[in-house]
CSV table of N, CA and C in Angstrom, one decimal:
chain,number,residue,atom,x,y,z
A,1,MET,N,229.7,98.7,102.6
A,1,MET,CA,230.2,99.7,102.6
A,1,MET,C,231.7,99.6,103.4
A,2,ARG,N,231.3,99.4,104.5
A,2,ARG,CA,232.0,99.8,105.9
A,2,ARG,C,232.6,98.4,106.3
A,3,TYR,N,232.0,97.3,105.7
A,3,TYR,CA,232.7,95.8,105.9
A,3,TYR,C,233.6,96.2,104.5
A,4,LEU,N,234.0,96.5,103.7
A,4,LEU,CA,234.9,96.3,102.2
A,4,LEU,C,236.2,97.5,102.9
A,5,LEU,N,235.7,98.5,103.4
A,5,LEU,CA,237.2,99.3,103.7
A,5,LEU,C,238.0,98.6,105.6
A,6,THR,N,236.9,98.2,106.0
A,6,THR,CA,237.7,97.1,106.9
A,6,THR,C,238.5,96.1,106.4
A,7,LEU,N,237.7,95.5,105.3
A,7,LEU,CA,238.6,94.1,105.0
A,7,LEU,C,240.0,95.2,104.3
A,8,ILE,N,240.0,96.1,103.8
A,8,ILE,CA,241.2,96.4,102.9
A,8,ILE,C,242.1,97.2,103.9
A,9,ILE,N,241.6,97.8,104.9
A,9,ILE,CA,242.3,97.8,105.9
A,9,ILE,C,243.2,97.2,107.1
A,10,SER,N,242.8,95.6,107.7
A,10,SER,CA,242.9,94.8,108.0
A,10,SER,C,243.9,94.2,107.1
A,11,LEU,N,243.7,93.9,105.5
A,11,LEU,CA,244.6,93.4,105.0
A,11,LEU,C,246.2,94.1,104.5
A,12,ALA,N,246.0,95.5,105.3
A,12,ALA,CA,247.0,96.5,105.0
A,12,ALA,C,247.8,96.3,105.6
A,13,PHE,N,247.5,96.1,107.4
A,13,PHE,CA,247.8,96.3,108.6
A,13,PHE,C,248.3,94.5,108.2
A,14,THR,N,247.9,93.4,107.9
A,14,THR,CA,248.4,92.2,107.7
A,14,THR,C,249.7,91.9,106.6
A,15,LEU,N,249.7,92.4,105.8
A,15,LEU,CA,250.5,92.7,104.6
A,15,LEU,C,252.1,93.7,105.7
A,16,TYR,N,251.9,94.5,106.5
A,16,TYR,CA,252.7,95.6,106.8
A,16,TYR,C,253.2,94.8,107.9
A,17,LEU,N,252.7,94.0,108.6
A,17,LEU,CA,253.2,93.4,110.1
A,17,LEU,C,254.6,92.4,109.7
A,18,PRO,N,254.6,91.7,108.5
A,18,PRO,CA,255.4,90.6,108.2
A,18,PRO,C,256.4,92.1,108.1
A,19,ALA,N,256.5,92.7,107.4
A,19,ALA,CA,257.7,94.1,106.6
A,19,ALA,C,258.5,94.6,108.3
A,20,GLN,N,258.0,94.5,109.2
A,20,GLN,CA,258.5,95.0,110.1
A,20,GLN,C,259.4,94.5,110.6
A,21,ASN,N,260.7,94.9,111.3
A,21,ASN,CA,262.1,93.8,111.4
A,21,ASN,C,262.4,94.4,112.9
A,22,ASN,N,262.2,93.4,114.2
A,22,ASN,CA,262.4,93.6,115.3
A,22,ASN,C,263.8,93.7,115.7
A,23,GLY,N,265.0,92.8,114.8
A,23,GLY,CA,265.9,92.6,114.6
A,23,GLY,C,266.8,93.5,113.7
A,24,PRO,N,268.1,93.0,113.6
A,24,PRO,CA,269.5,94.0,113.5
A,24,PRO,C,268.9,94.3,112.4
A,25,HIS,N,269.2,95.5,112.0
A,25,HIS,CA,268.4,96.1,110.3
A,25,HIS,C,269.3,94.8,109.6
A,26,PRO,N,268.4,94.8,107.7
A,26,PRO,CA,268.8,93.8,107.5
A,26,PRO,C,270.4,93.8,106.6
A,27,ASP,N,271.1,95.4,106.5
A,27,ASP,CA,272.3,95.5,106.3
A,27,ASP,C,272.9,94.8,106.4
A,28,ASN,N,272.5,94.9,107.8
A,28,ASN,CA,273.8,94.1,109.1
A,28,ASN,C,273.7,92.1,109.4
A,29,ARG,N,272.4,91.9,109.0
A,29,ARG,CA,272.3,90.7,109.1
A,29,ARG,C,273.4,90.4,107.7
A,30,GLN,N,273.0,90.8,106.9
A,30,GLN,CA,273.7,90.3,105.2
A,30,GLN,C,275.5,90.7,105.6
A,31,GLU,N,276.3,91.7,106.4
A,31,GLU,CA,277.0,92.2,106.7
A,31,GLU,C,277.7,90.7,107.5
A,32,ALA,N,276.9,90.4,108.6
A,32,ALA,CA,277.1,89.1,109.7
A,32,ALA,C,277.3,87.8,108.7
A,33,GLN,N,276.6,88.0,107.7
A,33,GLN,CA,276.5,86.1,107.2
A,33,GLN,C,277.4,86.5,106.1
A,34,ASN,N,278.0,86.9,106.1
A,34,ASN,CA,278.9,87.2,105.0
A,34,ASN,C,280.3,87.3,105.5
A,35,GLU,N,280.3,87.5,106.6
A,35,GLU,CA,281.9,87.3,107.3
A,35,GLU,C,281.9,86.4,107.9
A,36,PRO,N,283.9,86.2,107.6
A,36,PRO,CA,283.9,84.8,107.8
A,36,PRO,C,284.4,84.6,109.8
A,37,LYS,N,284.0,83.0,109.4
A,37,LYS,CA,284.2,82.8,111.2
A,37,LYS,C,285.7,82.9,111.7
A,38,LYS,N,286.1,83.2,112.8
A,38,LYS,CA,287.1,83.1,112.8
A,38,LYS,C,287.5,81.9,113.5
A,39,PHE,N,288.4,81.0,113.7
A,39,PHE,CA,288.8,80.1,114.2
A,39,PHE,C,289.9,80.3,115.6
A,40,ASP,N,289.2,79.8,116.9
A,40,ASP,CA,289.9,80.3,117.8
A,40,ASP,C,290.1,78.9,118.6
A,41,PRO,N,291.5,78.7,118.4
A,41,PRO,CA,291.9,76.7,118.7
A,41,PRO,C,291.9,77.0,120.4
A,42,GLU,N,291.8,77.4,121.1
A,42,GLU,CA,291.3,77.5,122.6
A,42,GLU,C,289.7,77.1,122.2
A,43,ARG,N,288.9,77.8,121.7
A,43,ARG,CA,287.6,77.3,122.0
A,43,ARG,C,287.5,75.8,120.9
A,44,TYR,N,288.2,76.0,120.4
A,44,TYR,CA,288.1,74.6,119.5
A,44,TYR,C,288.3,73.1,120.6
A,45,GLN,N,289.6,73.3,121.0
A,45,GLN,CA,290.4,72.4,121.6
A,45,GLN,C,289.3,72.0,122.9
A,46,ARG,N,289.2,73.1,123.6
A,46,ARG,CA,288.0,73.0,124.8
A,46,ARG,C,286.6,72.1,124.5
A,47,GLU,N,286.3,72.7,123.0
A,47,GLU,CA,284.7,71.9,122.6
A,47,GLU,C,285.6,70.4,122.3
A,48,LEU,N,286.5,70.4,121.5
A,48,LEU,CA,286.6,68.8,121.4
A,48,LEU,C,286.8,67.9,122.4
A,49,GLU,N,287.8,68.7,123.2
A,49,GLU,CA,287.8,67.7,124.5
A,49,GLU,C,286.2,67.1,125.1
A,50,ALA,N,285.9,68.7,125.3
A,50,ALA,CA,284.3,67.7,126.1
A,50,ALA,C,283.4,67.2,124.9
A,51,PHE,N,283.3,67.2,123.9
A,51,PHE,CA,283.2,65.9,122.8
A,51,PHE,C,283.3,64.8,122.8
A,52,ILE,N,284.8,64.8,123.3
A,52,ILE,CA,286.0,63.5,123.4
A,52,ILE,C,284.9,63.0,124.6
A,53,THR,N,285.3,63.7,125.6
A,53,THR,CA,285.0,63.2,127.0
A,53,THR,C,283.3,62.9,127.4
A,54,LYS,N,282.9,63.3,127.0
A,54,LYS,CA,281.2,62.7,126.5
A,54,LYS,C,280.9,61.9,125.6
A,55,GLU,N,281.5,61.5,124.6
A,55,GLU,CA,281.5,60.5,122.9
A,55,GLU,C,282.2,59.2,124.1
A,56,ALA,N,283.3,58.9,124.7
A,56,ALA,CA,283.8,58.2,125.1
A,56,ALA,C,283.4,57.7,126.9
A,57,CYS,N,282.9,58.6,127.0
A,57,CYS,CA,282.7,58.4,128.2
A,57,CYS,C,283.8,57.5,129.1
A,58,LEU,N,284.9,59.6,129.4
A,58,LEU,CA,285.9,59.6,129.8
A,58,LEU,C,285.3,59.7,131.3
A,59,CYS,N,286.2,59.0,132.4
A,59,CYS,CA,285.5,60.1,133.6
A,59,CYS,C,287.1,60.8,134.0
A,60,PRO,N,286.8,62.0,134.5
A,60,PRO,CA,288.0,62.4,134.8
A,60,PRO,C,289.5,62.2,134.8
A,61,ASN,N,289.8,60.7,135.5
A,61,ASN,CA,291.3,60.3,135.9
A,61,ASN,C,291.7,60.0,134.3
A,62,GLU,N,290.8,59.1,133.8
A,62,GLU,CA,290.9,59.0,132.0
A,62,GLU,C,291.6,60.0,131.3
A,63,ALA,N,291.0,61.6,131.7
A,63,ALA,CA,290.5,62.6,130.6
A,63,ALA,C,292.2,63.0,130.7
A,64,LYS,N,292.3,63.0,132.1
A,64,LYS,CA,293.5,64.3,132.7
A,64,LYS,C,295.1,63.4,131.8
A,65,ALA,N,294.6,61.9,131.7
A,65,ALA,CA,295.6,60.7,131.3
A,65,ALA,C,295.6,61.1,129.9
A,66,PHE,N,294.7,61.2,129.1
A,66,PHE,CA,294.4,60.8,127.5
A,66,PHE,C,294.6,62.9,127.0
A,67,PHE,N,294.2,63.6,127.5
A,67,PHE,CA,294.0,64.3,126.3
A,67,PHE,C,295.8,65.5,126.7
A,68,PRO,N,296.8,64.8,127.7
A,68,PRO,CA,297.7,65.9,127.5
A,68,PRO,C,298.1,65.0,126.2
A,69,LEU,N,298.2,63.7,126.2
A,69,LEU,CA,299.0,62.6,124.9
A,69,LEU,C,298.5,63.0,123.8
A,70,LEU,N,296.8,63.5,123.4
A,70,LEU,CA,296.1,64.3,122.3
A,70,LEU,C,296.6,65.3,121.9
A,71,ARG,N,297.1,66.3,123.2
A,71,ARG,CA,297.4,67.4,122.1
A,71,ARG,C,298.8,67.2,122.3
A,72,GLU,N,299.8,66.3,122.4
A,72,GLU,CA,300.8,66.5,122.3
A,72,GLU,C,301.0,66.0,120.3
A,73,MET,N,300.5,65.0,120.2
A,73,MET,CA,300.1,64.2,118.9
A,73,MET,C,299.8,65.1,117.8
A,74,GLN,N,298.6,66.2,118.5
A,74,GLN,CA,298.0,67.0,117.2
A,74,GLN,C,298.9,68.2,117.0
A,75,GLN,N,299.8,68.5,118.4
A,75,GLN,CA,301.2,69.7,118.1
A,75,GLN,C,302.0,68.8,117.0
A,76,LYS,N,302.4,67.6,117.3
A,76,LYS,CA,303.3,67.2,116.6
A,76,LYS,C,302.9,67.4,114.7
A,77,GLN,N,301.2,66.3,114.9
A,77,GLN,CA,301.0,66.4,113.7
A,77,GLN,C,300.9,68.2,112.6
A,78,ARG,N,300.3,68.8,113.5
A,78,ARG,CA,300.6,70.4,112.8
A,78,ARG,C,301.8,70.7,112.5
A,79,ALA,N,303.1,70.2,113.4
A,79,ALA,CA,304.8,70.7,112.7
A,79,ALA,C,304.6,69.5,111.6
A,80,ILE,N,303.9,68.6,111.0
A,80,ILE,CA,304.1,67.7,109.8
A,80,ILE,C,303.9,68.3,108.9
A,81,TYR,N,303.0,69.5,109.3
A,81,TYR,CA,301.5,69.7,108.2
A,81,TYR,C,302.5,71.0,107.4
A,82,MET,N,303.2,71.7,109.0
A,82,MET,CA,304.2,72.9,108.4
A,82,MET,C,304.8,72.9,108.0
A,83,LYS,N,305.7,71.5,107.9
A,83,LYS,CA,306.9,71.3,106.9
A,83,LYS,C,306.5,71.4,105.9
A,84,GLN,N,305.1,70.6,105.1
A,84,GLN,CA,304.8,71.0,103.9
A,84,GLN,C,304.7,71.8,103.0
A,85,LYS,N,305.3,72.2,102.2
A,85,LYS,CA,305.6,73.2,100.9
A,85,LYS,C,304.4,73.5,100.8
A,86,ALA,N,303.6,74.7,100.3
A,86,ALA,CA,302.0,74.8,99.7
A,86,ALA,C,302.3,74.5,98.5
A,87,PHE,N,301.2,73.8,97.2
A,87,PHE,CA,301.6,73.7,96.2
A,87,PHE,C,301.8,74.7,95.5
A,88,ASP,N,302.7,74.7,94.7
A,88,ASP,CA,303.6,75.6,93.8
A,88,ASP,C,303.0,75.4,92.3
A,89,LYS,N,302.4,76.4,91.7
A,89,LYS,CA,302.0,76.9,90.7
A,89,LYS,C,302.2,76.1,89.4
A,90,ALA,N,303.9,76.1,89.9
A,90,ALA,CA,304.3,75.6,88.6
A,90,ALA,C,304.0,74.3,88.7
A,91,ALA,N,303.9,73.5,89.8
A,91,ALA,CA,303.6,72.0,89.5
A,91,ALA,C,302.3,71.7,88.6
A,92,PHE,N,301.9,72.4,88.7
A,92,PHE,CA,300.3,72.2,87.8
A,92,PHE,C,300.7,72.3,86.2
A,93,THR,N,301.7,72.6,85.9
A,93,THR,CA,302.0,72.5,84.3
A,93,THR,C,303.5,71.9,84.5
A,94,ASP,N,304.3,71.5,85.3
A,94,ASP,CA,305.7,70.8,85.7
A,94,ASP,C,305.5,69.7,85.8
A,95,ASN,N,305.8,68.5,85.2
A,95,ASN,CA,305.2,66.8,85.0
A,95,ASN,C,306.4,66.8,86.0
A,96,LYS,N,307.4,67.1,86.3
A,96,LYS,CA,308.6,67.3,88.0
A,96,LYS,C,308.3,67.3,88.9
A,97,ALA,N,307.7,68.9,88.7
A,97,ALA,CA,307.6,69.5,89.9
A,97,ALA,C,306.4,68.8,90.6
A,98,ALA,N,305.3,68.2,90.0
A,98,ALA,CA,304.2,67.9,90.6
A,98,ALA,C,304.4,66.6,91.2
A,99,THR,N,304.9,65.7,90.6
A,99,THR,CA,305.8,64.8,90.8
A,99,THR,C,307.0,64.5,92.4
A,100,ASP,N,306.9,65.6,92.5
A,100,ASP,CA,307.8,65.7,94.0
A,100,ASP,C,306.7,66.7,94.7
A,101,VAL,N,305.7,67.6,94.6
A,101,VAL,CA,304.4,67.7,95.1
A,101,VAL,C,303.4,66.3,95.6
A,102,ILE,N,303.1,65.3,94.6
A,102,ILE,CA,302.8,64.2,95.2
A,102,ILE,C,303.9,63.5,96.0
A,103,LEU,N,304.8,62.8,96.0
A,103,LEU,CA,306.2,62.2,96.5
A,103,LEU,C,305.8,62.5,97.9
A,104,ALA,N,306.1,64.6,98.1
A,104,ALA,CA,306.1,65.4,99.4
A,104,ALA,C,305.0,65.0,100.2
A,105,TYR,N,303.5,65.0,99.4
A,105,TYR,CA,301.9,65.0,100.5
A,105,TYR,C,302.2,63.3,100.6
A,106,ASP,N,302.6,62.3,100.2
A,106,ASP,CA,302.5,60.9,100.8
A,106,ASP,C,303.4,60.8,101.6
A,107,GLU,N,304.7,61.8,102.2
A,107,GLU,CA,305.5,61.3,102.5
A,107,GLU,C,304.7,61.5,104.0
A,108,ARG,N,303.8,63.0,103.4
A,108,ARG,CA,303.4,63.4,104.8
A,108,ARG,C,302.5,62.5,105.6
A,109,GLU,N,301.4,62.0,104.7
A,109,GLU,CA,300.5,61.4,105.2
A,109,GLU,C,301.1,60.4,105.7
A,110,LEU,N,302.3,59.7,105.1
A,110,LEU,CA,302.7,58.2,106.0
A,110,LEU,C,303.1,58.9,107.0
A,111,ALA,N,304.2,59.5,107.7
A,111,ALA,CA,304.5,60.9,108.9
A,111,ALA,C,303.2,60.4,109.8
A,112,ILE,N,302.4,61.2,109.3
A,112,ILE,CA,300.8,61.0,109.7
A,112,ILE,C,300.5,59.9,110.3
A,113,LYS,N,300.5,59.1,109.9
A,113,LYS,CA,299.6,57.6,109.9
A,113,LYS,C,300.7,57.4,111.1
A,114,LYS,N,302.2,57.3,110.9
A,114,LYS,CA,303.1,56.6,111.7
A,114,LYS,C,302.9,57.4,113.3
A,115,LEU,N,302.8,58.6,113.2
A,115,LEU,CA,302.8,59.6,114.0
A,115,LEU,C,301.3,58.8,115.2
A,116,GLN,N,300.5,58.8,114.5
A,116,GLN,CA,298.8,58.6,114.9
A,116,GLN,C,299.2,57.1,115.4
A,117,GLN,N,299.7,56.2,114.8
A,117,GLN,CA,299.8,54.6,115.0
A,117,GLN,C,300.5,54.5,116.7
A,118,GLN,N,301.6,54.9,116.4
A,118,GLN,CA,302.4,55.3,118.3
A,118,GLN,C,302.0,56.1,119.2
A,119,TYR,N,301.1,57.4,118.7
A,119,TYR,CA,300.6,57.4,120.0
A,119,TYR,C,298.9,56.9,119.8
A,120,HIS,N,298.8,56.1,119.3
A,120,HIS,CA,297.6,55.1,120.1
A,120,HIS,C,298.1,54.0,120.6
A,121,LYS,N,299.0,53.7,120.0
A,121,LYS,CA,299.6,52.7,121.4
A,121,LYS,C,300.0,53.2,122.7
A,122,GLN,N,299.6,54.6,122.7
A,122,GLN,CA,300.0,54.9,124.4
A,122,GLN,C,298.8,55.1,124.8
A,123,PHE,N,297.6,55.8,124.3
A,123,PHE,CA,296.3,55.8,124.4
A,123,PHE,C,296.2,54.6,125.2
A,124,ILE,N,296.4,53.6,124.1
A,124,ILE,CA,295.7,52.2,124.6
A,124,ILE,C,296.6,52.0,126.6
A,125,LYS,N,297.6,52.6,126.7
A,125,LYS,CA,298.1,52.2,128.0
A,125,LYS,C,297.5,53.1,129.0
A,126,VAL,N,297.2,54.1,128.5
A,126,VAL,CA,296.5,54.7,130.0
A,126,VAL,C,295.0,54.8,129.8
A,127,ILE,N,294.3,54.7,128.9
A,127,ILE,CA,293.0,54.2,129.1
A,127,ILE,C,292.2,52.8,127.7
A,128,PRO,N,291.4,52.5,128.2
A,128,PRO,CA,290.5,50.9,127.4
A,128,PRO,C,290.6,51.6,126.2
A,129,ALA,N,291.2,50.2,125.8
A,129,ALA,CA,291.1,50.5,123.8
A,129,ALA,C,289.4,50.8,123.2
A,130,THR,N,288.5,50.5,124.2
A,130,THR,CA,287.5,50.4,123.6
A,130,THR,C,287.2,52.1,123.8
A,131,LYS,N,287.5,52.7,125.1
A,131,LYS,CA,287.0,54.6,124.8
A,131,LYS,C,288.1,54.8,123.7
A,132,VAL,N,289.4,54.4,123.5
A,132,VAL,CA,290.6,54.8,123.2
A,132,VAL,C,289.7,54.6,121.3
A,133,LEU,N,288.9,53.9,120.9
A,133,LEU,CA,288.2,53.5,119.9
A,133,LEU,C,286.8,55.0,120.0
A,134,LYS,N,286.7,54.7,120.6
A,134,LYS,CA,285.5,55.5,120.6
A,134,LYS,C,286.1,57.0,120.6
A,135,ALA,N,287.2,57.4,121.3
A,135,ALA,CA,287.7,59.0,121.0
A,135,ALA,C,288.0,59.2,119.7
A,136,ILE,N,289.1,58.4,119.2
A,136,ILE,CA,288.9,58.3,117.9
A,136,ILE,C,288.4,58.4,116.7
A,137,HIS,N,286.9,58.1,117.1
A,137,HIS,CA,285.9,58.1,116.7
A,137,HIS,C,285.6,59.5,116.5
A,138,ALA,N,285.3,59.7,117.9
A,138,ALA,CA,284.5,61.2,118.1
A,138,ALA,C,284.9,62.3,117.5
A,139,GLU,N,286.3,62.0,117.5
A,139,GLU,CA,287.4,63.1,116.9
A,139,GLU,C,287.1,63.7,115.9
A,140,GLU,N,287.1,62.7,114.7
A,140,GLU,CA,286.5,62.1,113.3
A,140,GLU,C,285.0,63.2,113.4
A,141,ARG,N,284.6,62.7,113.8
A,141,ARG,CA,283.0,63.1,113.9
A,141,ARG,C,282.9,65.0,114.2
A,142,PHE,N,283.4,65.4,115.3
A,142,PHE,CA,283.2,66.7,116.0
A,142,PHE,C,284.3,67.3,114.9
A,143,ASN,N,285.5,66.6,114.1
A,143,ASN,CA,286.0,67.5,112.8
A,143,ASN,C,285.3,67.9,111.5
A,144,ARG,N,284.3,66.4,111.3
A,144,ARG,CA,283.7,66.6,110.1
A,144,ARG,C,282.6,67.5,110.1
A,145,ASN,N,282.2,67.5,112.2
A,145,ASN,CA,280.5,68.2,111.9
A,145,ASN,C,281.3,70.0,111.9
A,146,MET,N,282.5,70.0,112.3
A,146,MET,CA,283.3,71.4,112.5
A,146,MET,C,283.3,72.0,111.3
A,147,MET,N,283.6,71.2,110.4
A,147,MET,CA,283.9,71.8,108.7
A,147,MET,C,282.2,71.7,108.0
A,148,ARG,N,281.7,71.3,108.5
A,148,ARG,CA,280.2,71.9,107.8
A,148,ARG,C,279.7,72.8,108.5
A,149,GLY,N,279.9,72.9,110.4
A,149,GLY,CA,279.5,74.6,109.9
A,149,GLY,C,279.9,75.5,109.8
A,150,PHE,N,281.3,75.1,109.4
A,150,PHE,CA,282.1,76.4,107.9
A,150,PHE,C,281.5,76.8,106.8
A,151,SER,N,281.1,75.8,106.6
A,151,SER,CA,280.1,75.6,105.2
A,151,SER,C,279.2,76.0,105.1
A,152,ARG,N,278.1,75.5,106.0
A,152,ARG,CA,276.9,76.0,106.5
A,152,ARG,C,276.8,76.7,107.4
A,153,PRO,N,276.7,78.0,107.5
A,153,PRO,CA,276.8,78.9,109.0
A,153,PRO,C,275.4,78.8,109.6
A,154,ASN,N,273.8,78.3,109.1
A,154,ASN,CA,273.6,79.1,109.7
A,154,ASN,C,273.1,77.7,110.4
A,155,ARG,N,273.9,76.3,110.6
A,155,ARG,CA,273.6,74.7,111.2
A,155,ARG,C,274.1,74.8,112.4
A,156,PRO,N,273.7,74.0,113.0
A,156,PRO,CA,274.7,73.8,114.3
A,156,PRO,C,275.7,72.7,113.8
A,157,GLN,N,276.7,73.3,115.0
A,157,GLN,CA,278.5,72.4,114.4
A,157,GLN,C,278.4,71.0,114.9
A,158,HIS,N,277.7,71.1,115.8
A,158,HIS,CA,277.5,69.5,116.8
A,158,HIS,C,276.2,68.9,116.9
A,159,ASN,N,276.4,67.9,115.9
A,159,ASN,CA,274.8,67.3,115.2
A,159,ASN,C,275.1,65.7,115.8
A,160,ARG,N,274.6,65.5,116.4
A,160,ARG,CA,274.7,64.3,117.1
A,160,ARG,C,274.2,63.1,116.0
A,161,ASN,N,273.4,63.5,115.2
A,161,ASN,CA,272.7,62.7,114.1
A,161,ASN,C,273.4,62.1,112.9
A,162,ASN,N,274.9,62.4,112.8
A,162,ASN,CA,275.6,62.8,111.5
A,162,ASN,C,276.5,61.5,111.7
A,163,LYS,N,276.1,60.5,113.3
A,163,LYS,CA,277.1,59.6,113.4
A,163,LYS,C,277.3,58.7,111.9
């Protein structure tokens, strides 16, 4: 009988222990998971530059010459994106409006590519082309991983295995 009583008490404690919550209250955890991540442009820029510096193996002098140009290009790209009108709901029901939106989108994409080409030529003048190529790939990888981090909040944002 003592053995049975000991077994029941042990089982009850065993089932009770995982129910102990030493972390934040479950409601608080749920709120934290549902809370959207806020974009911090300064943090993004710092992390991007650190990632590119590491991936492209930039020395301090190269980084000092490269990153002001990169920031300038990003600022001009942002200006092009901001000029683009938001998709008009009428564009989805009106063929003329849809055509205008498509053509404006194409113009924006061409302007971005021309801007990138112009700056890529400038990058090659300040650092070796091999490092420019590594930097371009690193920026793409960083942004892709950043987006994955926003869509999957519990995973690390910078996973080097996703090359």
